[in-house]
Short mmCIF file of C-alpha atoms in Angstrom, two decimals:
data_model
loop_
_atom_site.label_atom_id
_atom_site.label_comp_id
_atom_site.label_asym_id
_atom_site.label_seq_id
_atom_site.Cartn_x
_atom_site.Cartn_y
_atom_site.Cartn_z
CA GLY Q 1060 33.71 21.04 -40.60
CA GLN Q 1061 35.59 24.21 -41.41
CA GLN Q 1062 39.30 23.97 -40.89
CA VAL Q 1063 42.18 26.36 -40.84
CA MET Q 1064 45.50 24.67 -41.54
CA GLN Q 1065 48.86 26.20 -40.79
CA ILE Q 1066 52.31 25.14 -41.92
CA PRO Q 1067 54.95 24.54 -40.86
CA GLN Q 1068 54.21 23.44 -37.31
CA TYR Q 1069 57.76 24.24 -36.19
CA GLN Q 1070 60.39 26.44 -37.79
CA HIS Q 1071 63.97 26.73 -36.60
CA VAL Q 1072 65.91 29.67 -37.98
CA GLN Q 1073 69.19 31.37 -37.26
CA GLU Q 1074 68.85 34.86 -35.94
CA GLY Q 1075 68.79 37.21 -38.91
CA GLU Q 1076 67.17 34.74 -41.28
CA ASP Q 1077 63.71 35.23 -42.69
CA PHE Q 1078 60.62 33.28 -41.60
CA THR Q 1079 57.29 32.56 -43.27
CA THR Q 1080 54.18 30.79 -42.04
CA TYR Q 1081 51.27 29.85 -44.25
CA CYS Q 1082 47.60 29.56 -43.45
CA ASN Q 1083 44.95 27.80 -45.56
CA SER Q 1084 41.23 27.53 -45.01
CA SER Q 1085 38.89 24.93 -46.46
CA THR Q 1086 36.27 27.66 -46.93
CA THR Q 1087 36.25 31.34 -47.81
CA LEU Q 1088 36.98 33.60 -44.87
CA SER Q 1089 35.27 36.91 -44.21
CA ASN Q 1090 38.52 38.14 -42.67
CA ILE Q 1091 41.71 36.76 -41.23
CA GLN Q 1092 43.51 37.76 -38.08
CA TRP Q 1093 47.01 36.96 -36.89
CA TYR Q 1094 48.01 36.52 -33.27
CA LYS Q 1095 51.29 35.90 -31.50
CA GLN Q 1096 51.62 33.88 -28.32
CA ARG Q 1097 54.81 33.85 -26.31
CA PRO Q 1098 55.64 30.69 -24.32
CA GLY Q 1099 53.42 30.63 -21.24
CA GLY Q 1100 51.55 33.71 -22.41
CA HIS Q 1101 48.29 34.54 -24.08
CA PRO Q 1102 47.51 35.37 -27.71
CA VAL Q 1103 48.13 38.97 -28.67
CA PHE Q 1104 46.50 40.46 -31.73
CA LEU Q 1105 48.88 41.46 -34.53
CA ILE Q 1106 46.74 42.41 -37.51
CA GLN Q 1107 43.52 41.85 -39.43
CA LEU Q 1108 43.12 41.48 -43.19
CA VAL Q 1109 39.73 41.90 -44.80
CA LYS Q 1110 40.09 42.58 -48.51
CA SER Q 1111 40.97 40.06 -51.18
CA GLY Q 1112 44.67 40.35 -52.09
CA GLU Q 1113 45.36 42.70 -49.20
CA VAL Q 1114 48.95 43.22 -48.05
CA LYS Q 1115 49.86 44.95 -44.81
CA LYS Q 1116 53.24 45.65 -43.24
CA GLN Q 1117 54.32 46.21 -39.68
CA LYS Q 1118 58.03 46.97 -39.55
CA ARG Q 1119 59.67 43.63 -40.37
CA LEU Q 1120 56.36 41.74 -40.63
CA THR Q 1121 54.44 41.41 -43.90
CA PHE Q 1122 50.94 39.94 -44.00
CA GLN Q 1123 49.10 38.83 -47.12
CA PHE Q 1124 45.51 37.72 -47.76
CA GLY Q 1125 44.95 35.61 -50.85
CA GLU Q 1126 42.80 36.63 -53.79
CA ALA Q 1127 40.27 33.90 -53.02
CA LYS Q 1128 40.26 34.80 -49.31
CA LYS Q 1129 41.15 31.23 -48.40
CA ASN Q 1130 44.83 31.60 -47.62
CA SER Q 1131 47.18 33.98 -45.91
CA SER Q 1132 50.83 34.30 -45.00
CA LEU Q 1133 53.02 36.06 -42.48
CA HIS Q 1134 56.62 36.83 -43.39
CA ILE Q 1135 59.20 38.12 -40.95
CA THR Q 1136 62.38 39.64 -42.35
CA ALA Q 1137 65.65 39.31 -40.45
CA THR Q 1138 64.31 37.56 -37.37
CA GLN Q 1139 65.32 38.68 -33.90
CA THR Q 1140 65.19 36.79 -30.61
CA THR Q 1141 62.16 38.84 -29.62
CA ASP Q 1142 60.24 37.19 -32.46
CA VAL Q 1143 60.23 33.85 -30.63
CA GLY Q 1144 56.74 32.49 -30.04
CA THR Q 1145 53.85 30.81 -31.77
CA TYR Q 1146 52.08 32.60 -34.60
CA PHE Q 1147 48.43 31.78 -35.16
CA CYS Q 1148 46.13 32.69 -37.96
CA ALA Q 1149 42.43 32.82 -37.20
CA GLY Q 1150 39.33 33.45 -39.22
CA ILE Q 1151 35.59 33.19 -39.20
CA PRO Q 1152 34.60 30.82 -42.00
CA GLY Q 1153 31.36 31.67 -43.77
CA GLY Q 1154 28.43 29.82 -42.25
CA GLY Q 1155 30.48 28.56 -39.37
CA ALA Q 1156 30.64 29.28 -35.67
CA ASP Q 1157 30.74 32.87 -34.52
CA GLY Q 1158 34.03 32.49 -32.76
CA LEU Q 1159 37.40 32.51 -34.42
CA THR Q 1160 38.67 29.27 -35.92
CA PHE Q 1161 42.37 29.10 -35.14
CA GLY Q 1162 45.08 27.27 -36.98
CA LYS Q 1163 47.35 25.11 -34.83
CA GLY Q 1164 50.07 27.72 -35.08
CA THR Q 1165 53.68 27.82 -36.19
CA HIS Q 1166 56.25 27.69 -33.42
CA LEU Q 1167 59.18 29.94 -34.29
CA ILE Q 1168 62.44 28.92 -32.64
CA ILE Q 1169 65.42 31.20 -33.13
CA GLN Q 1170 69.00 30.07 -32.69
CA PRO Q 1171 71.39 32.88 -31.86
CA ASN D 1394 42.29 50.81 -19.21
CA ALA D 1395 42.62 47.41 -17.59
CA GLY D 1396 42.84 44.46 -19.92
CA VAL D 1397 40.82 41.29 -19.82
CA MET D 1398 40.99 39.77 -16.37
CA GLN D 1399 40.75 36.08 -15.65
CA ASN D 1400 40.83 34.26 -12.36
CA PRO D 1401 42.04 32.09 -11.00
CA ARG D 1402 45.23 31.87 -13.05
CA HIS D 1403 45.81 28.30 -11.92
CA LEU D 1404 43.20 25.87 -10.70
CA VAL D 1405 43.68 22.33 -9.47
CA ARG D 1406 40.65 20.08 -9.14
CA ARG D 1407 40.21 16.41 -8.37
CA ARG D 1408 38.19 14.28 -10.73
CA GLY D 1409 34.48 14.77 -10.07
CA GLN D 1410 34.77 18.27 -8.62
CA GLU D 1411 33.47 21.44 -10.22
CA ALA D 1412 35.64 24.12 -11.82
CA ARG D 1413 34.50 27.71 -12.08
CA LEU D 1414 36.48 30.08 -14.29
CA ARG D 1415 35.85 33.82 -14.30
CA CYS D 1416 36.43 36.42 -16.95
CA SER D 1417 35.99 40.18 -16.75
CA PRO D 1418 36.10 41.75 -20.23
CA MET D 1419 37.77 45.01 -21.06
CA LYS D 1420 35.80 48.10 -20.15
CA GLY D 1421 33.27 48.87 -22.84
CA HIS D 1422 33.36 45.36 -24.35
CA SER D 1423 30.11 43.43 -24.35
CA HIS D 1424 31.23 40.44 -26.45
CA VAL D 1425 32.98 37.59 -24.67
CA TYR D 1426 34.50 34.42 -26.13
CA TRP D 1427 35.88 31.35 -24.39
CA TYR D 1428 38.59 29.17 -25.95
CA ARG D 1429 40.37 26.01 -24.81
CA GLN D 1430 44.00 25.31 -25.59
CA LEU D 1431 45.74 21.98 -25.16
CA PRO D 1432 49.58 21.86 -25.04
CA GLU D 1433 51.15 22.44 -28.46
CA GLU D 1434 47.71 23.02 -29.96
CA GLY D 1435 45.81 25.99 -31.28
CA LEU D 1436 42.87 27.54 -29.55
CA LYS D 1437 39.51 25.86 -29.93
CA PHE D 1438 36.43 28.04 -29.83
CA MET D 1439 33.93 27.04 -27.17
CA VAL D 1440 31.27 29.71 -26.71
CA TYR D 1441 30.41 33.30 -27.62
CA LEU D 1442 28.29 35.43 -25.31
CA GLN D 1443 26.92 38.90 -25.09
CA LYS D 1444 25.44 40.33 -21.95
CA GLU D 1445 22.87 37.83 -20.63
CA ASN D 1446 22.79 35.94 -23.93
CA ILE D 1447 24.57 32.91 -25.34
CA ILE D 1448 25.03 33.67 -29.03
CA ASP D 1449 26.91 30.56 -30.14
CA GLU D 1450 27.86 27.54 -28.05
CA SER D 1451 28.62 25.21 -30.94
CA GLY D 1452 32.14 24.54 -29.69
CA MET D 1453 31.18 23.57 -26.18
CA PRO D 1454 30.71 19.95 -25.08
CA LYS D 1455 27.03 19.18 -24.59
CA GLU D 1456 27.47 17.79 -21.11
CA ARG D 1457 29.14 19.16 -17.99
CA PHE D 1458 30.07 22.52 -19.54
CA SER D 1459 28.06 25.72 -19.24
CA ALA D 1460 28.73 29.43 -19.60
CA GLU D 1461 26.99 32.62 -18.60
CA PHE D 1462 27.55 36.36 -18.85
CA PRO D 1463 25.17 38.01 -16.40
CA LYS D 1464 24.05 41.60 -16.53
CA GLU D 1465 26.30 42.38 -13.59
CA GLY D 1466 29.59 40.66 -12.94
CA PRO D 1467 32.05 38.54 -14.87
CA SER D 1468 31.43 35.82 -17.39
CA ILE D 1469 31.65 32.35 -15.87
CA LEU D 1470 32.69 29.11 -17.53
CA ARG D 1471 31.57 26.21 -15.38
CA ILE D 1472 32.77 22.64 -15.72
CA GLN D 1473 30.96 20.07 -13.62
CA GLN D 1474 32.37 16.69 -12.61
CA VAL D 1475 35.76 17.40 -14.15
CA VAL D 1476 37.76 14.61 -15.77
CA ARG D 1477 41.47 14.43 -16.60
CA GLY D 1478 40.77 15.31 -20.22
CA ASP D 1479 39.50 18.73 -19.11
CA SER D 1480 43.04 19.73 -18.12
CA ALA D 1481 43.94 22.61 -20.41
CA ALA D 1482 44.40 26.35 -20.58
CA TYR D 1483 41.12 28.22 -20.87
CA PHE D 1484 41.31 31.66 -22.42
CA CYS D 1485 38.68 34.31 -22.41
CA ALA D 1486 38.66 37.09 -25.00
CA SER D 1487 36.54 40.20 -25.40
CA SER D 1488 35.78 42.60 -28.21
CA PRO D 1489 33.64 45.71 -28.68
CA GLY D 1490 31.77 44.09 -31.56
CA TRP D 1491 31.54 40.98 -33.64
CA GLN D 1492 33.55 39.57 -36.57
CA LEU D 1493 35.61 42.47 -37.81
CA TYR D 1494 36.95 43.38 -34.40
CA GLU D 1495 40.17 42.15 -32.87
CA GLN D 1496 39.83 40.05 -29.79
CA TYR D 1497 41.70 40.91 -26.60
CA PHE D 1498 42.72 37.84 -24.65
CA GLY D 1499 43.05 37.42 -20.93
CA PRO D 1500 46.02 35.66 -19.32
CA GLY D 1501 44.13 32.38 -19.16
CA THR D 1502 43.27 29.87 -16.44
CA ARG D 1503 45.40 26.75 -16.35
CA LEU D 1504 43.18 23.93 -15.13
CA THR D 1505 44.78 20.76 -13.86
CA VAL D 1506 42.60 17.79 -12.98
CA THR D 1507 44.25 15.23 -10.72
#
């Protein structure tokens, strides 16, 4: 079935270092969304990308959607302790279920 | 504007009992989604409902699980004869439309089966 893969599963960084998580789908996605989940919390929507090659920025976060609409990335510049959490990408693969297919997430751990 | 409400937040059931999880979507949202999350895992889509209709239940186990979203009242995810493997966090999300809309998640119900 359709799958959304995310790497890495865990990322340890020193505070102030950059962080990137990558998302790859086995099928073309109509759109991709990114969510953040703090430990013990619930997913919170960050952004949605729809167009091929789209790039969006939110302060220190940069989101990209690949030209083929099968991959995406989230890059955080100069991480802060408030960035701790798990970052999920999610999409609706063409011809698949109507709900979002989530990647397994990247756990960001920041060492002060 | 209140967010997505879920209750109970924590639920403990013995094997064989029934679990009933409730979700009230955000005001104005008629699309509801249920997801299951195991520890250290992503969220797995279970079912998508609009008022009084199940649109897609392809992610829901065929037996013991059912969902509804009545005309009045919250959406209910019902698990009959629970087993230990049902222990997980169950999240409900709502949106004002389908596909190109962000989903707003509730705080989740942590189900523990003993």
